[in-house]
PDB file of C-alpha atoms and ligand atoms in Angstrom:
ATOM      1  CA  ASP A   1      39.223   2.062   6.311  1.00  0.00           C
ATOM      2  CA  PRO A   2      35.784   1.481   8.051  1.00  0.00           C
ATOM      3  CA  LEU A   3      35.574  -1.546   6.639  1.00  0.00           C
ATOM      4  CA  ALA A   4      38.931  -2.839   8.437  1.00  0.00           C
ATOM      5  CA  GLU A   5      37.417  -2.690  11.769  1.00  0.00           C
ATOM      6  CA  PRO A   6      34.756  -4.901  12.495  1.00  0.00           C
ATOM      7  CA  ASP A   7      33.311  -4.273  15.719  1.00  0.00           C
ATOM      8  CA  SER A   8      31.803  -7.406  15.588  1.00  0.00           C
ATOM      9  CA  ALA A   9      32.943 -11.360  14.602  1.00  0.00           C
ATOM     10  CA  VAL A  10      30.047 -11.569  12.660  1.00  0.00           C
ATOM     11  CA  ARG A  11      30.675  -9.466   9.797  1.00  0.00           C
ATOM     12  CA  PRO A  12      29.844  -9.901   6.317  1.00  0.00           C
ATOM     13  CA  SER A  13      32.888 -11.672   3.953  1.00  0.00           C
ATOM     14  CA  THR A  14      32.141  -9.752   0.402  1.00  0.00           C
ATOM     15  CA  LYS A  15      32.536  -6.160   0.810  1.00  0.00           C
ATOM     16  CA  ARG A  16      28.593  -5.494  -0.758  1.00  0.00           C
ATOM     17  CA  ALA A  17      27.616  -7.290   1.880  1.00  0.00           C
ATOM     18  CA  GLN A  18      29.827  -5.150   4.512  1.00  0.00           C
ATOM     19  CA  VAL A  19      28.809  -1.738   2.900  1.00  0.00           C
ATOM     20  CA  LYS A  20      25.082  -2.921   2.832  1.00  0.00           C
ATOM     21  CA  LEU A  21      25.321  -3.708   6.666  1.00  0.00           C
ATOM     22  CA  MET A  22      26.621  -0.571   7.128  1.00  0.00           C
ATOM     23  CA  LEU A  23      23.999   1.590   5.216  1.00  0.00           C
ATOM     24  CA  SER A  24      21.195  -0.275   6.664  1.00  0.00           C
ATOM     25  CA  GLU A  25      22.784   0.529  10.249  1.00  0.00           C
ATOM     26  CA  LEU A  26      23.246   4.286   9.588  1.00  0.00           C
ATOM     27  CA  ILE A  27      19.397   4.349   8.460  1.00  0.00           C
ATOM     28  CA  ASP A  28      18.693   2.853  11.472  1.00  0.00           C
ATOM     29  CA  SER A  29      20.624   4.854  13.949  1.00  0.00           C
ATOM     30  CA  LYS A  30      20.879   8.540  12.113  1.00  0.00           C
ATOM     31  CA  LEU A  31      18.168   8.753   9.431  1.00  0.00           C
ATOM     32  CA  ARG A  32      14.614   8.715   8.859  1.00  0.00           C
ATOM     33  CA  ALA A  33      11.796   8.027   6.578  1.00  0.00           C
ATOM     34  CA  GLY A  34      12.200  10.800   3.374  1.00  0.00           C
ATOM     35  CA  ASP A  35      16.070  11.625   4.064  1.00  0.00           C
ATOM     36  CA  ALA A  36      18.499  11.230   1.029  1.00  0.00           C
ATOM     37  CA  ILE A  37      21.764   8.879   1.564  1.00  0.00           C
ATOM     38  CA  ASP A  38      25.267  10.392   0.360  1.00  0.00           C
ATOM     39  CA  SER A  39      25.781  10.605  -2.836  1.00  0.00           C
ATOM     40  CA  GLU A  40      27.396   7.266  -4.437  1.00  0.00           C
ATOM     41  CA  ARG A  41      30.538   9.497  -5.071  1.00  0.00           C
ATOM     42  CA  SER A  42      31.172  10.392  -1.580  1.00  0.00           C
ATOM     43  CA  LEU A  43      30.612   6.913  -0.485  1.00  0.00           C
ATOM     44  CA  VAL A  44      32.838   5.227  -2.806  1.00  0.00           C
ATOM     45  CA  ARG A  45      35.432   8.414  -1.048  1.00  0.00           C
ATOM     46  CA  ARG A  46      34.222   7.601   2.622  1.00  0.00           C
ATOM     47  CA  LEU A  47      34.182   3.904   2.524  1.00  0.00           C
ATOM     48  CA  GLY A  48      37.555   2.755   0.671  1.00  0.00           C
ATOM     49  CA  VAL A  49      35.338   1.273  -1.955  1.00  0.00           C
ATOM     50  CA  SER A  50      34.313   0.402  -5.769  1.00  0.00           C
ATOM     51  CA  ARG A  51      31.755   2.234  -7.136  1.00  0.00           C
ATOM     52  CA  VAL A  52      30.850  -0.718  -7.912  1.00  0.00           C
ATOM     53  CA  THR A  53      30.215  -2.045  -4.413  1.00  0.00           C
ATOM     54  CA  VAL A  54      28.232   1.197  -3.922  1.00  0.00           C
ATOM     55  CA  ARG A  55      25.907   0.575  -6.478  1.00  0.00           C
ATOM     56  CA  GLN A  56      25.044  -2.832  -5.723  1.00  0.00           C
ATOM     57  CA  ALA A  57      25.071  -2.643  -1.920  1.00  0.00           C
ATOM     58  CA  ILE A  58      22.474   0.542  -3.049  1.00  0.00           C
ATOM     59  CA  SER A  59      20.791  -2.210  -4.661  1.00  0.00           C
ATOM     60  CA  ASP A  60      20.494  -4.407  -2.273  1.00  0.00           C
ATOM     61  CA  LEU A  61      18.602  -2.384  -0.113  1.00  0.00           C
ATOM     62  CA  VAL A  62      16.265  -0.924  -2.675  1.00  0.00           C
ATOM     63  CA  ALA A  63      15.553  -4.547  -3.756  1.00  0.00           C
ATOM     64  CA  ASP A  64      14.863  -4.935  -0.200  1.00  0.00           C
ATOM     65  CA  GLY A  65      12.594  -1.790  -0.085  1.00  0.00           C
ATOM     66  CA  ARG A  66      14.558   0.232   2.500  1.00  0.00           C
ATOM     67  CA  LEU A  67      15.760   2.694   0.141  1.00  0.00           C
ATOM     68  CA  GLU A  68      14.497   3.985  -3.155  1.00  0.00           C
ATOM     69  CA  ARG A  69      16.167   5.759  -5.940  1.00  0.00           C
ATOM     70  CA  VAL A  70      14.394   8.927  -7.238  1.00  0.00           C
ATOM     71  CA  HIS A  71      15.260   9.407 -10.667  1.00  0.00           C
ATOM     72  CA  GLY A  72      17.953  12.264 -11.275  1.00  0.00           C
ATOM     73  CA  LYS A  73      17.126  13.003  -7.413  1.00  0.00           C
ATOM     74  CA  GLY A  74      19.192  10.820  -5.606  1.00  0.00           C
ATOM     75  CA  THR A  75      18.191   8.070  -3.197  1.00  0.00           C
ATOM     76  CA  TYR A  76      15.942   8.134  -0.202  1.00  0.00           C
ATOM     77  CA  VAL A  77      15.259   6.609   2.605  1.00  0.00           C
ATOM     78  CA  THR A  78      11.983   4.837   2.368  1.00  0.00           C
ATOM     79  CA  GLY A  79       8.855   5.260   4.730  1.00  0.00           C
ATOM     80  CA  PRO A  80       7.373   2.394   7.365  1.00  0.00           C
ATOM     81  CA  ARG A  81       5.196  -0.445   5.898  1.00  0.00           C
ATOM     82  CA  VAL A  82       1.853  -0.654   6.899  1.00  0.00           C
ATOM     83  CA  ASP A  83       1.563  -4.451   7.648  1.00  0.00           C
ATOM     84  CA  SER A  84      -1.608  -5.224   6.255  1.00  0.00           C
ATOM     85  CA  ARG A  85      -2.925  -8.925   8.130  1.00  0.00           C
ATOM     86  CA  LEU A  86      -5.482 -10.255   5.627  1.00  0.00           C
ATOM     87  CA  HIS A  87      -8.615  -9.517   8.508  1.00  0.00           C
ATOM     88  CA  LEU A  88     -11.702  -8.237   7.279  1.00  0.00           C
ATOM     89  CA  THR A  89     -11.121  -4.430   8.531  1.00  0.00           C
ATOM     90  CA  SER A  90     -11.895  -1.605   6.927  1.00  0.00           C
ATOM     91  CA  PHE A  91      -9.420   1.098   5.691  1.00  0.00           C
ATOM     92  CA  SER A  92     -10.085   3.128   8.768  1.00  0.00           C
ATOM     93  CA  ARG A  93      -9.794   0.923  10.929  1.00  0.00           C
ATOM     94  CA  GLU A  94      -6.500  -0.704  10.125  1.00  0.00           C
ATOM     95  CA  MET A  95      -4.929   2.978  10.029  1.00  0.00           C
ATOM     96  CA  ARG A  96      -6.172   4.189  13.502  1.00  0.00           C
ATOM     97  CA  ALA A  97      -4.696   0.738  14.977  1.00  0.00           C
ATOM     98  CA  ARG A  98      -1.616   1.935  13.944  1.00  0.00           C
ATOM     99  CA  GLY A  99      -1.830   5.310  15.244  1.00  0.00           C
ATOM    100  CA  LEU A 100      -2.455   7.079  11.720  1.00  0.00           C
ATOM    101  CA  GLU A 101      -5.069   9.459  11.301  1.00  0.00           C
ATOM    102  CA  PRO A 102      -7.447   7.794   8.280  1.00  0.00           C
ATOM    103  CA  GLY A 103      -8.410  10.207   5.405  1.00  0.00           C
ATOM    104  CA  THR A 104     -10.726   9.908   2.252  1.00  0.00           C
ATOM    105  CA  ARG A 105     -10.224  12.498  -0.649  1.00  0.00           C
ATOM    106  CA  VAL A 106     -13.659  11.286  -2.707  1.00  0.00           C
ATOM    107  CA  LEU A 107     -12.935  11.591  -6.226  1.00  0.00           C
ATOM    108  CA  ASP A 108     -15.904   9.991  -7.717  1.00  0.00           C
ATOM    109  CA  ALA A 109     -19.476   8.958  -6.612  1.00  0.00           C
ATOM    110  CA  GLY A 110     -22.668   8.002  -8.356  1.00  0.00           C
ATOM    111  CA  GLU A 111     -25.256   5.659  -9.353  1.00  0.00           C
ATOM    112  CA  MET A 112     -25.022   3.446 -12.439  1.00  0.00           C
ATOM    113  CA  ASP A 113     -26.381  -0.181 -13.752  1.00  0.00           C
ATOM    114  CA  ALA A 114     -24.358  -2.481 -12.248  1.00  0.00           C
ATOM    115  CA  PRO A 115     -21.446  -3.801 -15.311  1.00  0.00           C
ATOM    116  CA  PRO A 116     -21.896  -7.779 -15.740  1.00  0.00           C
ATOM    117  CA  HIS A 117     -18.329  -8.361 -13.791  1.00  0.00           C
ATOM    118  CA  VAL A 118     -19.380  -6.319 -11.070  1.00  0.00           C
ATOM    119  CA  ALA A 119     -23.046  -8.136 -11.138  1.00  0.00           C
ATOM    120  CA  ASN A 120     -20.785 -10.934 -11.118  1.00  0.00           C
ATOM    121  CA  GLY A 121     -19.209 -10.172  -7.983  1.00  0.00           C
ATOM    122  CA  LEU A 122     -22.126  -9.308  -6.429  1.00  0.00           C
ATOM    123  CA  GLY A 123     -24.278 -12.062  -7.458  1.00  0.00           C
ATOM    124  CA  ILE A 124     -26.617  -9.533  -8.574  1.00  0.00           C
ATOM    125  CA  ALA A 125     -28.020  -8.739 -12.301  1.00  0.00           C
ATOM    126  CA  THR A 126     -26.527  -6.699 -14.705  1.00  0.00           C
ATOM    127  CA  GLY A 127     -28.193  -3.749 -14.612  1.00  0.00           C
ATOM    128  CA  ASP A 128     -29.067  -3.371 -10.573  1.00  0.00           C
ATOM    129  CA  ARG A 129     -28.467  -0.268  -9.807  1.00  0.00           C
ATOM    130  CA  VAL A 130     -25.103   0.228  -7.845  1.00  0.00           C
ATOM    131  CA  VAL A 131     -23.777   2.861  -6.358  1.00  0.00           C
ATOM    132  CA  ARG A 132     -20.225   3.261  -7.569  1.00  0.00           C
ATOM    133  CA  VAL A 133     -17.711   5.098  -5.111  1.00  0.00           C
ATOM    134  CA  GLU A 134     -13.929   6.215  -6.122  1.00  0.00           C
ATOM    135  CA  ARG A 135     -11.981   7.331  -3.195  1.00  0.00           C
ATOM    136  CA  LEU A 136      -8.045   8.307  -2.194  1.00  0.00           C
ATOM    137  CA  ARG A 137      -7.748   6.962   0.884  1.00  0.00           C
ATOM    138  CA  THR A 138      -4.784   8.564   2.793  1.00  0.00           C
ATOM    139  CA  ALA A 139      -2.699   8.161   6.412  1.00  0.00           C
ATOM    140  CA  ASP A 140      -1.755  10.866   7.988  1.00  0.00           C
ATOM    141  CA  GLY A 141      -1.971  13.139   5.108  1.00  0.00           C
ATOM    142  CA  THR A 142      -0.126  10.750   2.629  1.00  0.00           C
ATOM    143  CA  PRO A 143      -1.532   8.664  -0.038  1.00  0.00           C
ATOM    144  CA  MET A 144      -1.796   4.957   0.597  1.00  0.00           C
ATOM    145  CA  ALA A 145      -4.451   3.859  -1.932  1.00  0.00           C
ATOM    146  CA  HIS A 146      -6.930   4.213  -4.659  1.00  0.00           C
ATOM    147  CA  GLU A 147     -10.293   2.176  -3.787  1.00  0.00           C
ATOM    148  CA  LEU A 148     -12.977   1.808  -6.545  1.00  0.00           C
ATOM    149  CA  GLY A 149     -16.138  -0.078  -5.058  1.00  0.00           C
ATOM    150  CA  TYR A 150     -19.797  -1.047  -6.182  1.00  0.00           C
ATOM    151  CA  TYR A 151     -22.186  -1.402  -3.419  1.00  0.00           C
ATOM    152  CA  PRO A 152     -26.180  -1.912  -3.863  1.00  0.00           C
ATOM    153  CA  CYS A 153     -28.823   0.614  -4.029  1.00  0.00           C
ATOM    154  CA  LEU A 154     -31.513  -2.245  -3.031  1.00  0.00           C
ATOM    155  CA  GLN A 155     -29.091  -2.281   0.292  1.00  0.00           C
ATOM    156  CA  PHE A 156     -28.345   1.317   0.807  1.00  0.00           C
ATOM    157  CA  PRO A 157     -30.445   3.469  -0.173  1.00  0.00           C
ATOM    158  CA  GLY A 158     -29.495   7.275   0.125  1.00  0.00           C
ATOM    159  CA  LEU A 159     -25.763   6.323   0.607  1.00  0.00           C
ATOM    160  CA  LEU A 160     -25.055   8.886  -2.242  1.00  0.00           C
ATOM    161  CA  GLY A 161     -26.171  12.081   0.220  1.00  0.00           C
ATOM    162  CA  LYS A 162     -23.701  10.688   3.052  1.00  0.00           C
ATOM    163  CA  GLU A 163     -20.548  11.495   3.608  1.00  0.00           C
ATOM    164  CA  LEU A 164     -18.314   8.858   2.502  1.00  0.00           C
ATOM    165  CA  GLY A 165     -15.304   8.702   4.677  1.00  0.00           C
ATOM    166  CA  SER A 166     -15.375   5.595   6.336  1.00  0.00           C
ATOM    167  CA  LEU A 167     -18.031   3.412   4.254  1.00  0.00           C
ATOM    168  CA  TYR A 168     -18.239   0.529   6.590  1.00  0.00           C
ATOM    169  CA  ASP A 169     -18.877   3.186   9.870  1.00  0.00           C
ATOM    170  CA  ILE A 170     -21.934   4.496   7.469  1.00  0.00           C
ATOM    171  CA  PHE A 171     -22.998   0.667   7.424  1.00  0.00           C
ATOM    172  CA  ALA A 172     -22.807  -0.576  10.497  1.00  0.00           C
ATOM    173  CA  SER A 173     -24.597   3.039  11.850  1.00  0.00           C
ATOM    174  CA  ASP A 174     -26.808   3.922   9.054  1.00  0.00           C
ATOM    175  CA  TYR A 175     -27.705   0.754   7.986  1.00  0.00           C
ATOM    176  CA  GLY A 176     -27.138  -1.722  11.020  1.00  0.00           C
ATOM    177  CA  VAL A 177     -24.880  -3.877   7.974  1.00  0.00           C
ATOM    178  CA  ILE A 178     -21.867  -5.117   9.267  1.00  0.00           C
ATOM    179  CA  ALA A 179     -19.472  -6.798   7.062  1.00  0.00           C
ATOM    180  CA  THR A 180     -18.704 -10.684   8.142  1.00  0.00           C
ATOM    181  CA  SER A 181     -16.417 -12.231   5.827  1.00  0.00           C
ATOM    182  CA  GLY A 182     -15.087 -11.398   2.722  1.00  0.00           C
ATOM    183  CA  GLU A 183     -13.266 -12.944  -0.370  1.00  0.00           C
ATOM    184  CA  GLN A 184      -9.692 -11.331  -1.187  1.00  0.00           C
ATOM    185  CA  SER A 185      -7.085 -11.718  -3.880  1.00  0.00           C
ATOM    186  CA  VAL A 186      -3.945  -9.911  -4.150  1.00  0.00           C
ATOM    187  CA  PHE A 187      -1.885  -9.493  -7.103  1.00  0.00           C
ATOM    188  CA  ALA A 188       0.985  -7.186  -8.317  1.00  0.00           C
ATOM    189  CA  GLY A 189       0.368  -4.633 -10.296  1.00  0.00           C
ATOM    190  CA  ALA A 190       2.374  -1.524 -11.940  1.00  0.00           C
ATOM    191  CA  ALA A 191       0.994   2.395 -11.652  1.00  0.00           C
ATOM    192  CA  ASP A 192       0.036   3.578 -14.877  1.00  0.00           C
ATOM    193  CA  SER A 193       0.124   7.693 -15.090  1.00  0.00           C
ATOM    194  CA  ASN A 194      -3.378   8.020 -13.178  1.00  0.00           C
ATOM    195  CA  HIS A 195      -2.058   5.582  -9.913  1.00  0.00           C
ATOM    196  CA  ALA A 196       1.235   7.465  -9.938  1.00  0.00           C
ATOM    197  CA  ARG A 197      -0.486  11.035  -9.681  1.00  0.00           C
ATOM    198  CA  LEU A 198      -2.812   9.953  -7.378  1.00  0.00           C
ATOM    199  CA  LEU A 199      -0.560   8.542  -5.105  1.00  0.00           C
ATOM    200  CA  GLY A 200       2.732  10.244  -5.800  1.00  0.00           C
ATOM    201  CA  VAL A 201       4.491   7.395  -6.896  1.00  0.00           C
ATOM    202  CA  PRO A 202       6.579   7.251 -10.168  1.00  0.00           C
ATOM    203  CA  LYS A 203       5.160   5.897 -13.322  1.00  0.00           C
ATOM    204  CA  ARG A 204       5.082   2.027 -13.344  1.00  0.00           C
ATOM    205  CA  ALA A 205       5.904   1.532  -9.475  1.00  0.00           C
ATOM    206  CA  PRO A 206       4.810  -1.772  -8.415  1.00  0.00           C
ATOM    207  CA  LEU A 207       1.535  -1.065  -6.729  1.00  0.00           C
ATOM    208  CA  LEU A 208      -0.362  -4.279  -4.775  1.00  0.00           C
ATOM    209  CA  VAL A 209      -3.785  -4.426  -6.128  1.00  0.00           C
ATOM    210  CA  GLN A 210      -6.686  -6.039  -3.989  1.00  0.00           C
ATOM    211  CA  GLU A 211      -9.892  -7.417  -5.192  1.00  0.00           C
ATOM    212  CA  ARG A 212     -12.276  -8.243  -2.345  1.00  0.00           C
ATOM    213  CA  VAL A 213     -15.948  -9.568  -2.223  1.00  0.00           C
ATOM    214  CA  THR A 214     -17.649  -8.264   1.395  1.00  0.00           C
ATOM    215  CA  TRP A 215     -20.428 -10.311   2.638  1.00  0.00           C
ATOM    216  CA  ALA A 216     -22.685  -9.579   5.683  1.00  0.00           C
ATOM    217  CA  GLY A 217     -24.288 -12.472   6.044  1.00  0.00           C
ATOM    218  CA  GLU A 218     -25.488 -14.207   3.067  1.00  0.00           C
ATOM    219  CA  ARG A 219     -25.312 -10.357   0.998  1.00  0.00           C
ATOM    220  CA  ALA A 220     -22.700  -9.566  -0.813  1.00  0.00           C
ATOM    221  CA  ILE A 221     -22.810  -5.613   0.355  1.00  0.00           C
ATOM    222  CA  GLU A 222     -19.549  -5.171  -1.741  1.00  0.00           C
ATOM    223  CA  TYR A 223     -17.185  -5.732  -4.570  1.00  0.00           C
ATOM    224  CA  ALA A 224     -14.161  -3.563  -4.822  1.00  0.00           C
ATOM    225  CA  THR A 225     -10.734  -2.883  -5.838  1.00  0.00           C
ATOM    226  CA  SER A 226      -8.177  -1.266  -4.228  1.00  0.00           C
ATOM    227  CA  TRP A 227      -4.334  -0.130  -5.326  1.00  0.00           C
ATOM    228  CA  TYR A 228      -2.230   0.217  -2.807  1.00  0.00           C
ATOM    229  CA  ARG A 229       1.154   1.407  -2.943  1.00  0.00           C
ATOM    230  CA  GLY A 230       3.952  -0.968  -3.178  1.00  0.00           C
ATOM    231  CA  ASP A 231       6.321   0.713  -0.819  1.00  0.00           C
ATOM    232  CA  ARG A 232       3.963   1.121   2.300  1.00  0.00           C
ATOM    233  CA  TYR A 233       2.319  -2.592   1.929  1.00  0.00           C
ATOM    234  CA  ARG A 234       3.190  -5.404   3.204  1.00  0.00           C
ATOM    235  CA  ILE A 235       0.498  -7.756   3.277  1.00  0.00           C
ATOM    236  CA  HIS A 236       0.660 -10.391   6.155  1.00  0.00           C
ATOM    237  CA  MET A 237      -1.350 -13.578   6.681  1.00  0.00           C
ATOM    238  CA  ALA A 238      -1.410 -16.138   9.308  1.00  0.00           C
ATOM    239  CA  VAL A 239      -0.762 -19.686   7.258  1.00  0.00           C
ATOM    240  CA  THR A 240      -1.876 -23.137   8.350  1.00  0.00           C
ATOM    241  CA  PRO A 241      -2.331 -26.312   7.777  1.00  0.00           C
ATOM    242  CA  HIS A 242      -4.202 -27.483   4.328  1.00  0.00           C
ATOM    243  CA  GLY A 243      -6.969 -30.208   4.418  1.00  0.00           C
TER     244      GLY A 243
HETATM  245  C1  16G B 301     -10.570  -1.566   2.723  1.00  0.00           C
HETATM  246  C2  16G B 301     -10.773  -2.412   1.839  1.00  0.00           C
HETATM  247  C3  16G B 301     -12.153  -2.009   0.992  1.00  0.00           C
HETATM  248  C4  16G B 301     -13.098  -1.166   1.797  1.00  0.00           C
HETATM  249  C5  16G B 301     -12.480  -0.451   2.765  1.00  0.00           C
HETATM  250  C6  16G B 301     -13.850   0.621   3.908  1.00  0.00           C
HETATM  251  C7  16G B 301      -9.086  -3.991   1.445  1.00  0.00           C
HETATM  252  C8  16G B 301      -8.285  -4.393   0.175  1.00  0.00           C
HETATM  253  N1  16G B 301     -10.265  -3.204   0.688  1.00  0.00           N
HETATM  254  O1  16G B 301      -9.507  -0.401   2.703  1.00  0.00           O
HETATM  255  O2  16G B 301     -12.424  -2.494   0.222  1.00  0.00           O
HETATM  256  O3  16G B 301     -14.020  -0.766   1.253  1.00  0.00           O
HETATM  257  O4  16G B 301     -11.584  -1.447   3.597  1.00  0.00           O
HETATM  258  O5  16G B 301     -12.944   1.502   4.298  1.00  0.00           O
HETATM  259  O6  16G B 301      -9.148  -4.318   2.801  1.00  0.00           O
HETATM  260  P1  16G B 301     -13.675   2.565   5.117  1.00  0.00           P
HETATM  261  O7  16G B 301     -14.517   1.884   6.329  1.00  0.00           O
HETATM  262  O8  16G B 301     -12.633   3.123   6.177  1.00  0.00           O
HETATM  263  O9  16G B 301     -13.922   3.322   4.058  1.00  0.00           O
END
């Protein structure tokens, strides 16, 4: 019975916590992202605990984001999360800083009259022309985020004719525009069928939705919404005393 021989003095007291710790050690030492863990049945047999206990321990690890259940298939070790600091940075830079190769698939790009919410965010008049860019962002080929951004035509003439990889790089190199500040909000969302398909996650999987207005000095240059995979991101922020 592997649970009967504690290898350290601080062994959790409940069977559920013991099985959780054991599985988590197994994940750290022997398994990699994408590997399946043994079936419940075989864990029950190997560990000599009840199926309920195994199920609870697995649920705890799913809740912690270490495992994910794929319906009808099994339970898998999740990939590492990108710890996103709430700094003003671009997707491309954030990924490169982590040794991941950023990628972009332009899903749609065109010019349009700014709808009211976009005009409002950018501080321009409704109907002013904006470029709308919809992109799928990848890291080492894995879909990470779906981004939809609006950019004032007045500030970025000819933007549509460019290769829309890193927008912030284009803004800097081709327009001399550097993002200097932003207002961002983060809220929870769930994948609809479109996001599920684009991001390769199950329908209703949790997403982190981020809305942001980005400024270059006094001018708003971007109104963007990003849908980040909830299983690949953690938003990290430094907190300081208020007032
Ligand atoms: C980030 C921004 C997005 C911006 C993009 C530029 C958030 C939530 N979103 O993903 O608004 O358009 O970076 O990255 O931070 P790029 O230079 O790689 O296109």
